[in-house]
PDB file of C-alpha atoms in Angstrom:
ATOM      1  CA  MET A   1      32.893 -35.390 -10.575  1.00 90.00           C
ATOM      2  CA  ARG A   2      32.421 -33.862 -14.026  1.00 93.00           C
ATOM      3  CA  ILE A   3      33.973 -35.878 -16.860  1.00 93.00           C
ATOM      4  CA  LEU A   4      34.373 -34.740 -20.449  1.00 94.00           C
ATOM      5  CA  GLY A   5      34.718 -37.404 -23.135  1.00 92.00           C
ATOM      6  CA  ILE A   6      36.218 -35.998 -26.335  1.00 94.00           C
ATOM      7  CA  ASP A   7      36.253 -37.546 -29.803  1.00 92.00           C
ATOM      8  CA  PHE A   8      38.723 -35.941 -32.214  1.00 92.00           C
ATOM      9  CA  GLY A   9      37.138 -36.776 -35.557  1.00 87.00           C
ATOM     10  CA  THR A  10      38.318 -36.155 -39.098  1.00 85.00           C
ATOM     11  CA  TRP A  11      36.392 -32.915 -39.507  1.00 86.00           C
ATOM     12  CA  SER A  12      34.796 -32.200 -36.131  1.00 90.00           C
ATOM     13  CA  ILE A  13      35.414 -32.466 -32.415  1.00 93.00           C
ATOM     14  CA  LYS A  14      32.576 -34.046 -30.441  1.00 91.00           C
ATOM     15  CA  ALA A  15      32.243 -34.226 -26.679  1.00 92.00           C
ATOM     16  CA  VAL A  16      29.949 -35.643 -24.018  1.00 89.00           C
ATOM     17  CA  GLU A  17      29.649 -34.068 -20.573  1.00 91.00           C
ATOM     18  CA  MET A  18      29.029 -36.597 -17.797  1.00 88.00           C
ATOM     19  CA  GLU A  19      28.563 -36.493 -14.036  1.00 90.00           C
ATOM     20  CA  SER A  20      29.870 -39.395 -11.967  1.00 85.00           C
ATOM     21  CA  LYS A  21      27.782 -40.200  -8.874  1.00 81.00           C
ATOM     22  CA  TRP A  22      27.799 -43.353  -6.794  1.00 78.00           C
ATOM     23  CA  ARG A  23      29.374 -45.462  -9.538  1.00 73.00           C
ATOM     24  CA  ARG A  24      26.792 -44.214 -12.022  1.00 78.00           C
ATOM     25  CA  PHE A  25      27.155 -41.771 -14.883  1.00 78.00           C
ATOM     26  CA  GLU A  26      24.615 -39.150 -15.826  1.00 82.00           C
ATOM     27  CA  ILE A  27      24.904 -37.642 -19.305  1.00 83.00           C
ATOM     28  CA  LEU A  28      24.579 -33.870 -19.067  1.00 88.00           C
ATOM     29  CA  ASP A  29      25.095 -32.556 -22.585  1.00 89.00           C
ATOM     30  CA  PHE A  30      26.514 -33.161 -26.056  1.00 88.00           C
ATOM     31  CA  HIS A  31      28.751 -30.763 -27.985  1.00 92.00           C
ATOM     32  CA  GLU A  32      30.208 -30.600 -31.486  1.00 92.00           C
ATOM     33  CA  VAL A  33      32.518 -28.106 -33.192  1.00 95.00           C
ATOM     34  CA  ARG A  34      32.915 -28.593 -36.931  1.00 91.00           C
ATOM     35  CA  MET A  35      35.971 -27.845 -39.007  1.00 90.00           C
ATOM     36  CA  PRO A  36      36.540 -27.590 -42.780  1.00 88.00           C
ATOM     37  CA  LEU A  37      36.015 -30.832 -44.701  1.00 85.00           C
ATOM     38  CA  GLN A  38      39.649 -30.787 -45.785  1.00 79.00           C
ATOM     39  CA  LEU A  39      42.272 -29.581 -43.314  1.00 74.00           C
ATOM     40  CA  SER A  40      45.355 -28.039 -44.903  1.00 77.00           C
ATOM     41  CA  GLU A  41      46.900 -27.326 -41.467  1.00 84.00           C
ATOM     42  CA  PRO A  42      45.287 -29.764 -39.002  1.00 89.00           C
ATOM     43  CA  VAL A  43      47.008 -28.762 -35.742  1.00 92.00           C
ATOM     44  CA  PRO A  44      45.895 -25.076 -35.702  1.00 93.00           C
ATOM     45  CA  MET A  45      42.367 -26.102 -36.704  1.00 93.00           C
ATOM     46  CA  TYR A  46      42.146 -28.672 -33.914  1.00 94.00           C
ATOM     47  CA  GLN A  47      43.567 -26.136 -31.452  1.00 95.00           C
ATOM     48  CA  SER A  48      40.947 -23.563 -32.414  1.00 95.00           C
ATOM     49  CA  ALA A  49      38.077 -26.061 -32.366  1.00 95.00           C
ATOM     50  CA  LEU A  50      39.140 -27.424 -28.986  1.00 95.00           C
ATOM     51  CA  GLN A  51      39.296 -23.963 -27.439  1.00 95.00           C
ATOM     52  CA  GLN A  52      35.863 -23.163 -28.861  1.00 96.00           C
ATOM     53  CA  LEU A  53      34.462 -26.362 -27.370  1.00 95.00           C
ATOM     54  CA  LEU A  54      36.013 -25.848 -23.928  1.00 94.00           C
ATOM     55  CA  SER A  55      34.860 -22.241 -23.779  1.00 94.00           C
ATOM     56  CA  SER A  56      31.257 -23.351 -24.346  1.00 92.00           C
ATOM     57  CA  LEU A  57      31.218 -25.536 -21.218  1.00 92.00           C
ATOM     58  CA  PRO A  58      29.512 -24.218 -18.054  1.00 90.00           C
ATOM     59  CA  SER A  59      32.534 -25.300 -15.990  1.00 89.00           C
ATOM     60  CA  HIS A  60      35.928 -26.874 -16.521  1.00 90.00           C
ATOM     61  CA  PRO A  61      35.788 -30.693 -16.338  1.00 93.00           C
ATOM     62  CA  ASP A  62      37.485 -32.506 -13.471  1.00 94.00           C
ATOM     63  CA  LYS A  63      38.692 -35.254 -15.801  1.00 95.00           C
ATOM     64  CA  ILE A  64      39.106 -35.568 -19.561  1.00 96.00           C
ATOM     65  CA  VAL A  65      38.929 -38.881 -21.399  1.00 95.00           C
ATOM     66  CA  THR A  66      39.686 -39.537 -25.046  1.00 95.00           C
ATOM     67  CA  SER A  67      40.967 -42.434 -27.116  1.00 92.00           C
ATOM     68  CA  LEU A  68      43.993 -43.949 -28.756  1.00 90.00           C
ATOM     69  CA  ALA A  69      43.822 -44.172 -32.531  1.00 85.00           C
ATOM     70  CA  ALA A  70      42.765 -47.571 -33.843  1.00 82.00           C
ATOM     71  CA  ASP A  71      46.107 -48.090 -35.609  1.00 83.00           C
ATOM     72  CA  LYS A  72      47.917 -47.768 -32.275  1.00 86.00           C
ATOM     73  CA  THR A  73      45.896 -50.396 -30.406  1.00 89.00           C
ATOM     74  CA  ALA A  74      45.482 -54.157 -30.673  1.00 88.00           C
ATOM     75  CA  LEU A  75      42.289 -55.761 -29.358  1.00 89.00           C
ATOM     76  CA  ARG A  76      42.060 -59.440 -28.577  1.00 90.00           C
ATOM     77  CA  PHE A  77      39.080 -61.526 -27.473  1.00 90.00           C
ATOM     78  CA  LEU A  78      40.085 -64.641 -25.548  1.00 90.00           C
ATOM     79  CA  ARG A  79      37.581 -67.295 -24.534  1.00 88.00           C
ATOM     80  CA  ILE A  80      38.926 -69.290 -21.598  1.00 91.00           C
ATOM     81  CA  PRO A  81      36.940 -72.316 -20.305  1.00 91.00           C
ATOM     82  CA  ILE A  82      37.311 -71.301 -16.643  1.00 92.00           C
ATOM     83  CA  GLY A  83      34.713 -69.408 -14.628  1.00 87.00           C
ATOM     84  CA  SER A  84      36.932 -68.220 -11.775  1.00 90.00           C
ATOM     85  CA  LYS A  85      38.053 -64.625 -12.373  1.00 90.00           C
ATOM     86  CA  LYS A  86      41.043 -65.139 -10.091  1.00 91.00           C
ATOM     87  CA  LYS A  87      42.312 -68.086 -12.126  1.00 93.00           C
ATOM     88  CA  VAL A  88      41.681 -66.336 -15.444  1.00 93.00           C
ATOM     89  CA  GLU A  89      43.511 -63.252 -14.146  1.00 92.00           C
ATOM     90  CA  ALA A  90      46.580 -65.384 -13.474  1.00 91.00           C
ATOM     91  CA  MET A  91      46.682 -67.071 -16.880  1.00 91.00           C
ATOM     92  CA  TYR A  92      45.194 -64.860 -19.596  1.00 92.00           C
ATOM     93  CA  GLN A  93      48.483 -63.038 -20.367  1.00 91.00           C
ATOM     94  CA  PHE A  94      50.119 -66.329 -21.339  1.00 89.00           C
ATOM     95  CA  GLU A  95      47.302 -66.907 -23.853  1.00 87.00           C
ATOM     96  CA  LEU A  96      47.607 -63.322 -25.075  1.00 89.00           C
ATOM     97  CA  GLU A  97      51.359 -63.358 -25.743  1.00 85.00           C
ATOM     98  CA  ASP A  98      50.992 -65.797 -28.647  1.00 80.00           C
ATOM     99  CA  GLY A  99      48.537 -63.514 -30.432  1.00 78.00           C
ATOM    100  CA  ILE A 100      50.297 -60.144 -30.535  1.00 83.00           C
ATOM    101  CA  PRO A 101      53.363 -59.118 -32.569  1.00 80.00           C
ATOM    102  CA  PHE A 102      55.144 -57.179 -29.790  1.00 80.00           C
ATOM    103  CA  LYS A 103      56.295 -57.684 -26.211  1.00 86.00           C
ATOM    104  CA  LEU A 104      53.826 -57.177 -23.367  1.00 89.00           C
ATOM    105  CA  GLU A 105      56.506 -55.645 -21.132  1.00 90.00           C
ATOM    106  CA  ASP A 106      56.910 -52.833 -23.671  1.00 93.00           C
ATOM    107  CA  SER A 107      53.177 -52.172 -23.823  1.00 93.00           C
ATOM    108  CA  VAL A 108      50.251 -50.779 -21.869  1.00 93.00           C
ATOM    109  CA  LEU A 109      47.693 -53.511 -21.200  1.00 93.00           C
ATOM    110  CA  GLU A 110      44.112 -53.241 -19.956  1.00 92.00           C
ATOM    111  CA  HIS A 111      41.566 -56.021 -19.815  1.00 91.00           C
ATOM    112  CA  ARG A 112      38.086 -57.034 -18.740  1.00 90.00           C
ATOM    113  CA  ILE A 113      37.042 -60.532 -17.636  1.00 91.00           C
ATOM    114  CA  SER A 114      33.379 -61.484 -18.108  1.00 87.00           C
ATOM    115  CA  PRO A 115      32.171 -64.925 -16.928  1.00 82.00           C
ATOM    116  CA  ASP A 116      29.426 -66.107 -19.289  1.00 76.00           C
ATOM    117  CA  GLY A 117      28.347 -69.504 -17.968  1.00 75.00           C
ATOM    118  CA  LYS A 118      30.613 -71.344 -20.411  1.00 80.00           C
ATOM    119  CA  GLY A 119      33.824 -69.982 -18.939  1.00 89.00           C
ATOM    120  CA  SER A 120      35.141 -66.443 -19.295  1.00 91.00           C
ATOM    121  CA  LEU A 121      35.464 -63.945 -22.093  1.00 90.00           C
ATOM    122  CA  VAL A 122      38.570 -61.764 -21.811  1.00 92.00           C
ATOM    123  CA  LEU A 123      38.744 -58.504 -23.717  1.00 91.00           C
ATOM    124  CA  ALA A 124      42.328 -57.261 -23.809  1.00 92.00           C
ATOM    125  CA  ALA A 125      43.459 -53.916 -25.231  1.00 91.00           C
ATOM    126  CA  VAL A 126      47.198 -53.611 -25.843  1.00 93.00           C
ATOM    127  CA  ALA A 127      49.185 -50.597 -27.040  1.00 93.00           C
ATOM    128  CA  PRO A 128      52.973 -50.310 -27.340  1.00 94.00           C
ATOM    129  CA  LYS A 129      54.247 -47.596 -25.004  1.00 95.00           C
ATOM    130  CA  ARG A 130      55.896 -45.699 -27.873  1.00 94.00           C
ATOM    131  CA  PHE A 131      52.493 -45.432 -29.606  1.00 93.00           C
ATOM    132  CA  VAL A 132      50.846 -44.184 -26.413  1.00 94.00           C
ATOM    133  CA  LYS A 133      53.567 -41.547 -26.013  1.00 95.00           C
ATOM    134  CA  SER A 134      53.224 -40.336 -29.609  1.00 94.00           C
ATOM    135  CA  GLN A 135      49.443 -40.010 -29.199  1.00 94.00           C
ATOM    136  CA  LEU A 136      49.835 -38.082 -25.927  1.00 95.00           C
ATOM    137  CA  ASP A 137      52.391 -35.799 -27.578  1.00 95.00           C
ATOM    138  CA  TRP A 138      49.885 -35.018 -30.332  1.00 94.00           C
ATOM    139  CA  TYR A 139      47.122 -34.265 -27.824  1.00 95.00           C
ATOM    140  CA  GLN A 140      49.424 -31.903 -25.938  1.00 95.00           C
ATOM    141  CA  SER A 141      50.333 -30.149 -29.209  1.00 95.00           C
ATOM    142  CA  ILE A 142      46.677 -29.152 -29.690  1.00 94.00           C
ATOM    143  CA  GLY A 143      46.182 -28.132 -26.064  1.00 94.00           C
ATOM    144  CA  VAL A 144      44.671 -31.053 -24.159  1.00 94.00           C
ATOM    145  CA  ASP A 145      46.176 -33.291 -21.492  1.00 94.00           C
ATOM    146  CA  PRO A 146      43.809 -36.274 -21.073  1.00 96.00           C
ATOM    147  CA  ASP A 147      43.527 -38.047 -17.741  1.00 95.00           C
ATOM    148  CA  TRP A 148      42.288 -41.315 -19.257  1.00 94.00           C
ATOM    149  CA  LEU A 149      42.667 -43.030 -22.598  1.00 92.00           C
ATOM    150  CA  CYS A 150      40.403 -45.715 -24.007  1.00 90.00           C
ATOM    151  CA  PHE A 151      40.609 -47.508 -27.332  1.00 86.00           C
ATOM    152  CA  ASP A 152      38.932 -46.012 -30.375  1.00 86.00           C
ATOM    153  CA  GLY A 153      35.221 -46.838 -30.479  1.00 85.00           C
ATOM    154  CA  MET A 154      34.764 -47.639 -26.797  1.00 85.00           C
ATOM    155  CA  GLY A 155      33.098 -44.286 -26.131  1.00 82.00           C
ATOM    156  CA  ALA A 156      30.168 -45.103 -28.432  1.00 85.00           C
ATOM    157  CA  ILE A 157      29.926 -48.606 -26.978  1.00 88.00           C
ATOM    158  CA  ASN A 158      29.819 -47.307 -23.405  1.00 83.00           C
ATOM    159  CA  LEU A 159      27.238 -44.708 -24.411  1.00 81.00           C
ATOM    160  CA  PHE A 160      25.032 -47.466 -25.799  1.00 87.00           C
ATOM    161  CA  LEU A 161      25.482 -49.654 -22.708  1.00 85.00           C
ATOM    162  CA  ALA A 162      24.654 -46.697 -20.435  1.00 79.00           C
ATOM    163  CA  ASN A 163      21.503 -45.821 -22.426  1.00 79.00           C
ATOM    164  CA  PRO A 164      20.333 -49.006 -24.156  1.00 84.00           C
ATOM    165  CA  PRO A 165      16.950 -49.168 -25.855  1.00 82.00           C
ATOM    166  CA  ASP A 166      14.434 -51.143 -23.807  1.00 74.00           C
ATOM    167  CA  LYS A 167      14.949 -54.894 -23.526  1.00 72.00           C
ATOM    168  CA  VAL A 168      17.920 -55.315 -25.863  1.00 75.00           C
ATOM    169  CA  ILE A 169      20.674 -55.928 -23.294  1.00 72.00           C
ATOM    170  CA  GLY A 170      20.413 -58.738 -20.772  1.00 69.00           C
ATOM    171  CA  PRO A 171      20.682 -62.503 -20.186  1.00 69.00           C
ATOM    172  CA  GLY A 172      19.116 -64.527 -22.950  1.00 71.00           C
ATOM    173  CA  MET A 173      18.789 -61.583 -25.338  1.00 82.00           C
ATOM    174  CA  ALA A 174      20.058 -61.876 -28.898  1.00 89.00           C
ATOM    175  CA  PRO A 175      23.315 -60.047 -29.743  1.00 93.00           C
ATOM    176  CA  VAL A 176      23.027 -56.538 -31.169  1.00 95.00           C
ATOM    177  CA  VAL A 177      25.224 -54.779 -33.715  1.00 97.00           C
ATOM    178  CA  LEU A 178      26.488 -51.211 -33.383  1.00 96.00           C
ATOM    179  CA  LEU A 179      27.417 -49.643 -36.700  1.00 97.00           C
ATOM    180  CA  ASP A 180      29.285 -46.370 -36.162  1.00 95.00           C
ATOM    181  CA  ILE A 181      29.535 -44.708 -39.584  1.00 95.00           C
ATOM    182  CA  GLY A 182      31.973 -41.844 -39.550  1.00 91.00           C
ATOM    183  CA  HIS A 183      33.494 -39.391 -41.975  1.00 90.00           C
ATOM    184  CA  SER A 184      36.338 -41.617 -43.173  1.00 91.00           C
ATOM    185  CA  LYS A 185      35.857 -44.971 -41.423  1.00 93.00           C
ATOM    186  CA  THR A 186      33.186 -47.268 -40.016  1.00 96.00           C
ATOM    187  CA  GLN A 187      33.402 -49.361 -36.876  1.00 95.00           C
ATOM    188  CA  ILE A 188      31.219 -52.385 -36.307  1.00 96.00           C
ATOM    189  CA  SER A 189      30.872 -53.956 -32.884  1.00 95.00           C
ATOM    190  CA  ILE A 190      28.689 -56.743 -31.530  1.00 95.00           C
ATOM    191  CA  LEU A 191      27.410 -56.830 -27.961  1.00 93.00           C
ATOM    192  CA  GLU A 192      26.125 -59.955 -26.258  1.00 89.00           C
ATOM    193  CA  ASN A 193      24.730 -59.855 -22.717  1.00 83.00           C
ATOM    194  CA  GLY A 194      26.335 -56.460 -22.233  1.00 83.00           C
ATOM    195  CA  ASN A 195      29.764 -57.731 -23.275  1.00 87.00           C
ATOM    196  CA  LEU A 196      31.723 -56.571 -26.294  1.00 90.00           C
ATOM    197  CA  THR A 197      32.417 -59.715 -28.317  1.00 90.00           C
ATOM    198  CA  LEU A 198      33.617 -58.263 -31.629  1.00 92.00           C
ATOM    199  CA  LEU A 199      35.042 -54.977 -32.854  1.00 92.00           C
ATOM    200  CA  ARG A 200      36.511 -54.177 -36.249  1.00 92.00           C
ATOM    201  CA  ALA A 201      36.975 -51.105 -38.408  1.00 92.00           C
ATOM    202  CA  PHE A 202      37.083 -50.682 -42.155  1.00 93.00           C
ATOM    203  CA  PRO A 203      37.873 -47.651 -44.341  1.00 92.00           C
ATOM    204  CA  TRP A 204      34.350 -46.737 -45.470  1.00 95.00           C
ATOM    205  CA  GLY A 205      33.073 -43.290 -44.559  1.00 95.00           C
ATOM    206  CA  SER A 206      30.170 -41.133 -45.683  1.00 95.00           C
ATOM    207  CA  PHE A 207      32.655 -38.568 -47.057  1.00 95.00           C
ATOM    208  CA  ARG A 208      32.925 -40.840 -50.093  1.00 96.00           C
ATOM    209  CA  ILE A 209      29.347 -39.901 -50.961  1.00 97.00           C
ATOM    210  CA  THR A 210      30.158 -36.216 -50.451  1.00 96.00           C
ATOM    211  CA  GLU A 211      33.105 -36.490 -52.853  1.00 96.00           C
ATOM    212  CA  LEU A 212      30.951 -38.267 -55.434  1.00 97.00           C
ATOM    213  CA  ILE A 213      28.266 -35.575 -55.279  1.00 96.00           C
ATOM    214  CA  ALA A 214      30.910 -32.851 -55.514  1.00 96.00           C
ATOM    215  CA  ASP A 215      32.325 -34.506 -58.628  1.00 96.00           C
ATOM    216  CA  THR A 216      29.072 -35.276 -60.466  1.00 95.00           C
ATOM    217  CA  TRP A 217      27.335 -32.032 -59.484  1.00 95.00           C
ATOM    218  CA  ALA A 218      30.444 -29.847 -59.869  1.00 95.00           C
ATOM    219  CA  GLN A 219      29.978 -28.532 -56.320  1.00 94.00           C
ATOM    220  CA  ALA A 220      32.392 -27.445 -53.615  1.00 94.00           C
ATOM    221  CA  LEU A 221      32.771 -30.053 -50.886  1.00 93.00           C
ATOM    222  CA  GLU A 222      30.833 -27.996 -48.321  1.00 93.00           C
ATOM    223  CA  ASP A 223      27.946 -27.570 -50.794  1.00 95.00           C
ATOM    224  CA  ALA A 224      28.043 -31.290 -51.630  1.00 96.00           C
ATOM    225  CA  GLU A 225      27.812 -32.102 -47.928  1.00 94.00           C
ATOM    226  CA  GLY A 226      24.686 -29.945 -47.770  1.00 94.00           C
ATOM    227  CA  THR A 227      23.238 -31.721 -50.817  1.00 95.00           C
ATOM    228  CA  LYS A 228      23.925 -35.092 -49.212  1.00 96.00           C
ATOM    229  CA  HIS A 229      21.972 -34.275 -46.069  1.00 93.00           C
ATOM    230  CA  GLY A 230      19.365 -31.972 -47.605  1.00 93.00           C
ATOM    231  CA  LYS A 231      18.404 -33.665 -50.890  1.00 94.00           C
ATOM    232  CA  LEU A 232      19.643 -37.260 -50.871  1.00 96.00           C
ATOM    233  CA  ASN A 233      16.997 -39.792 -49.773  1.00 96.00           C
ATOM    234  CA  LEU A 234      17.739 -43.495 -50.222  1.00 96.00           C
ATOM    235  CA  LEU A 235      14.041 -44.416 -50.180  1.00 94.00           C
ATOM    236  CA  GLU A 236      12.959 -42.202 -53.057  1.00 93.00           C
ATOM    237  CA  PRO A 237      13.300 -42.856 -56.811  1.00 86.00           C
ATOM    238  CA  ASP A 238      16.607 -41.661 -58.134  1.00 87.00           C
ATOM    239  CA  PHE A 239      17.595 -41.208 -54.459  1.00 94.00           C
ATOM    240  CA  GLY A 240      15.666 -37.966 -54.223  1.00 92.00           C
ATOM    241  CA  GLY A 241      16.381 -36.619 -57.684  1.00 90.00           C
ATOM    242  CA  VAL A 242      20.178 -36.478 -57.506  1.00 92.00           C
ATOM    243  CA  GLY A 243      20.464 -37.817 -61.045  1.00 92.00           C
ATOM    244  CA  GLN A 244      21.131 -41.246 -62.531  1.00 93.00           C
ATOM    245  CA  GLU A 245      24.924 -40.989 -62.591  1.00 94.00           C
ATOM    246  CA  THR A 246      25.060 -39.826 -58.982  1.00 96.00           C
ATOM    247  CA  SER A 247      22.521 -42.360 -57.705  1.00 95.00           C
ATOM    248  CA  GLU A 248      24.300 -45.252 -59.451  1.00 96.00           C
ATOM    249  CA  GLY A 249      27.614 -44.164 -57.942  1.00 97.00           C
ATOM    250  CA  ILE A 250      26.083 -43.874 -54.465  1.00 97.00           C
ATOM    251  CA  LEU A 251      24.529 -47.334 -54.826  1.00 96.00           C
ATOM    252  CA  GLN A 252      27.936 -48.815 -55.623  1.00 97.00           C
ATOM    253  CA  LEU A 253      29.442 -47.110 -52.571  1.00 97.00           C
ATOM    254  CA  LEU A 254      26.630 -48.398 -50.354  1.00 97.00           C
ATOM    255  CA  LYS A 255      27.146 -51.932 -51.678  1.00 97.00           C
ATOM    256  CA  MET A 256      30.720 -51.765 -50.340  1.00 97.00           C
ATOM    257  CA  LEU A 257      29.368 -50.879 -46.894  1.00 97.00           C
ATOM    258  CA  VAL A 258      26.747 -53.632 -47.060  1.00 97.00           C
ATOM    259  CA  ASN A 259      29.362 -56.232 -48.059  1.00 97.00           C
ATOM    260  CA  ASP A 260      31.588 -55.417 -45.089  1.00 97.00           C
ATOM    261  CA  VAL A 261      28.650 -55.502 -42.664  1.00 97.00           C
ATOM    262  CA  THR A 262      27.212 -58.717 -44.111  1.00 97.00           C
ATOM    263  CA  HIS A 263      30.544 -60.547 -44.068  1.00 97.00           C
ATOM    264  CA  THR A 264      31.278 -59.459 -40.490  1.00 97.00           C
ATOM    265  CA  ILE A 265      27.886 -60.633 -39.213  1.00 97.00           C
ATOM    266  CA  ALA A 266      28.142 -63.912 -41.139  1.00 96.00           C
ATOM    267  CA  SER A 267      31.604 -64.581 -39.671  1.00 95.00           C
ATOM    268  CA  TYR A 268      30.311 -63.858 -36.170  1.00 94.00           C
ATOM    269  CA  ARG A 269      27.290 -66.101 -36.688  1.00 94.00           C
ATOM    270  CA  ASN A 270      29.425 -68.971 -37.990  1.00 94.00           C
ATOM    271  CA  THR A 271      31.859 -68.666 -35.088  1.00 90.00           C
ATOM    272  CA  THR A 272      29.409 -68.234 -32.210  1.00 88.00           C
ATOM    273  CA  LYS A 273      26.234 -69.853 -33.648  1.00 90.00           C
ATOM    274  CA  ASN A 274      24.378 -66.720 -32.504  1.00 91.00           C
ATOM    275  CA  GLN A 275      22.349 -64.489 -34.792  1.00 94.00           C
ATOM    276  CA  PRO A 276      22.240 -60.736 -34.012  1.00 94.00           C
ATOM    277  CA  SER A 277      18.743 -59.283 -33.862  1.00 91.00           C
ATOM    278  CA  THR A 278      19.197 -55.593 -34.627  1.00 95.00           C
ATOM    279  CA  ILE A 279      21.675 -53.129 -36.098  1.00 97.00           C
ATOM    280  CA  TYR A 280      21.871 -49.785 -34.301  1.00 96.00           C
ATOM    281  CA  LEU A 281      23.267 -46.961 -36.421  1.00 97.00           C
ATOM    282  CA  LEU A 282      25.254 -44.083 -35.011  1.00 92.00           C
ATOM    283  CA  GLY A 283      27.848 -41.611 -36.184  1.00 89.00           C
ATOM    284  CA  GLY A 284      27.469 -38.767 -38.664  1.00 88.00           C
ATOM    285  CA  GLY A 285      26.992 -41.139 -41.600  1.00 92.00           C
ATOM    286  CA  SER A 286      23.903 -42.634 -39.951  1.00 94.00           C
ATOM    287  CA  GLU A 287      22.054 -39.355 -40.661  1.00 93.00           C
ATOM    288  CA  LEU A 288      21.636 -40.217 -44.353  1.00 95.00           C
ATOM    289  CA  LYS A 289      17.895 -40.197 -45.015  1.00 96.00           C
ATOM    290  CA  GLY A 290      16.545 -43.700 -45.467  1.00 96.00           C
ATOM    291  CA  LEU A 291      19.784 -45.465 -44.531  1.00 97.00           C
ATOM    292  CA  ASP A 292      18.100 -47.495 -41.769  1.00 96.00           C
ATOM    293  CA  SER A 293      15.478 -48.904 -44.162  1.00 96.00           C
ATOM    294  CA  PHE A 294      18.076 -49.400 -46.910  1.00 96.00           C
ATOM    295  CA  LEU A 295      20.319 -51.466 -44.611  1.00 97.00           C
ATOM    296  CA  SER A 296      17.380 -53.419 -43.182  1.00 97.00           C
ATOM    297  CA  GLU A 297      16.510 -54.643 -46.670  1.00 96.00           C
ATOM    298  CA  ALA A 298      20.091 -55.153 -47.832  1.00 96.00           C
ATOM    299  CA  VAL A 299      21.421 -56.953 -44.738  1.00 96.00           C
ATOM    300  CA  GLY A 300      18.245 -58.728 -43.636  1.00 95.00           C
ATOM    301  CA  LEU A 301      18.277 -57.378 -40.066  1.00 95.00           C
ATOM    302  CA  ARG A 302      16.227 -54.622 -38.502  1.00 95.00           C
ATOM    303  CA  ALA A 303      18.254 -51.395 -38.566  1.00 96.00           C
ATOM    304  CA  LEU A 304      17.471 -48.434 -36.288  1.00 95.00           C
ATOM    305  CA  ARG A 305      19.199 -45.168 -35.531  1.00 93.00           C
ATOM    306  CA  PHE A 306      20.520 -45.013 -31.964  1.00 91.00           C
ATOM    307  CA  GLN A 307      19.689 -41.642 -30.457  1.00 79.00           C
ATOM    308  CA  PRO A 308      20.893 -41.641 -26.827  1.00 70.00           C
ATOM    309  CA  HIS A 309      19.414 -38.236 -25.991  1.00 58.00           C
ATOM    310  CA  LEU A 310      15.956 -39.675 -26.691  1.00 46.00           C
ATOM    311  CA  THR A 311      16.316 -42.863 -24.645  1.00 43.00           C
ATOM    312  CA  SER A 312      15.161 -43.182 -21.073  1.00 39.00           C
TER     313      SER A 312
END
């Protein structure tokens, strides 16, 4: 069965083609269709980009999966001191009801139970039905009728779990951090023994750097995006010769990113007493030259770009 996973980003549509065989998934290809950096009429642009993407596929997918927007979904991590999945299945909703501001009977609920030797970790994703309907209505307005919905960010997490770098996922291994830096937001997740144990998003995107370059260099946004990826280098003096004013502004923006990452990891460490070993960078913002080394020094953890098409 051919499955197409689609990510409707702020200024591009990205997709992964997969083949499902014997409960395993084989990644076949990656696709991306870019749109203008600022969309004056989003729906027609998404419609056009989607049609361009679908027309580039060798065959029509059997199933399409995409995600609910982060502001339409609530995620909860429940640690229950019981190892029996059957018992946890019967009781976790009672624990969940006290932690969400809406009624479960009016919502769509999915969950995963992961015994961890100390009990069970329950990951619950909850979305009010009215939010699910509004998201589906929007997808249909641009010409797609998804068969499955996941919560925002789970696609990147599943991609990492399906193609992990050698010896980073498994019993006894230190937790790892996924830092998905997008156009207008960043998602940080922490995986321990193959289980998602933390996920949060904050409004920091690499487009902020594009806007700064456009302002200080008096460039159009598209030209500033080219300058960001072509000239900017965080390891060189003056960040590659972009000028003192621009480099100082970029440094201040990067400090905001570092603060959010550092505080999230510190909170996780204080709560779980576990120290993550590595930060894996993904998303369009991870392509900034020198960002991996910059974050390694600023955060104090090894930072590497995750490139699934190069992993075995």
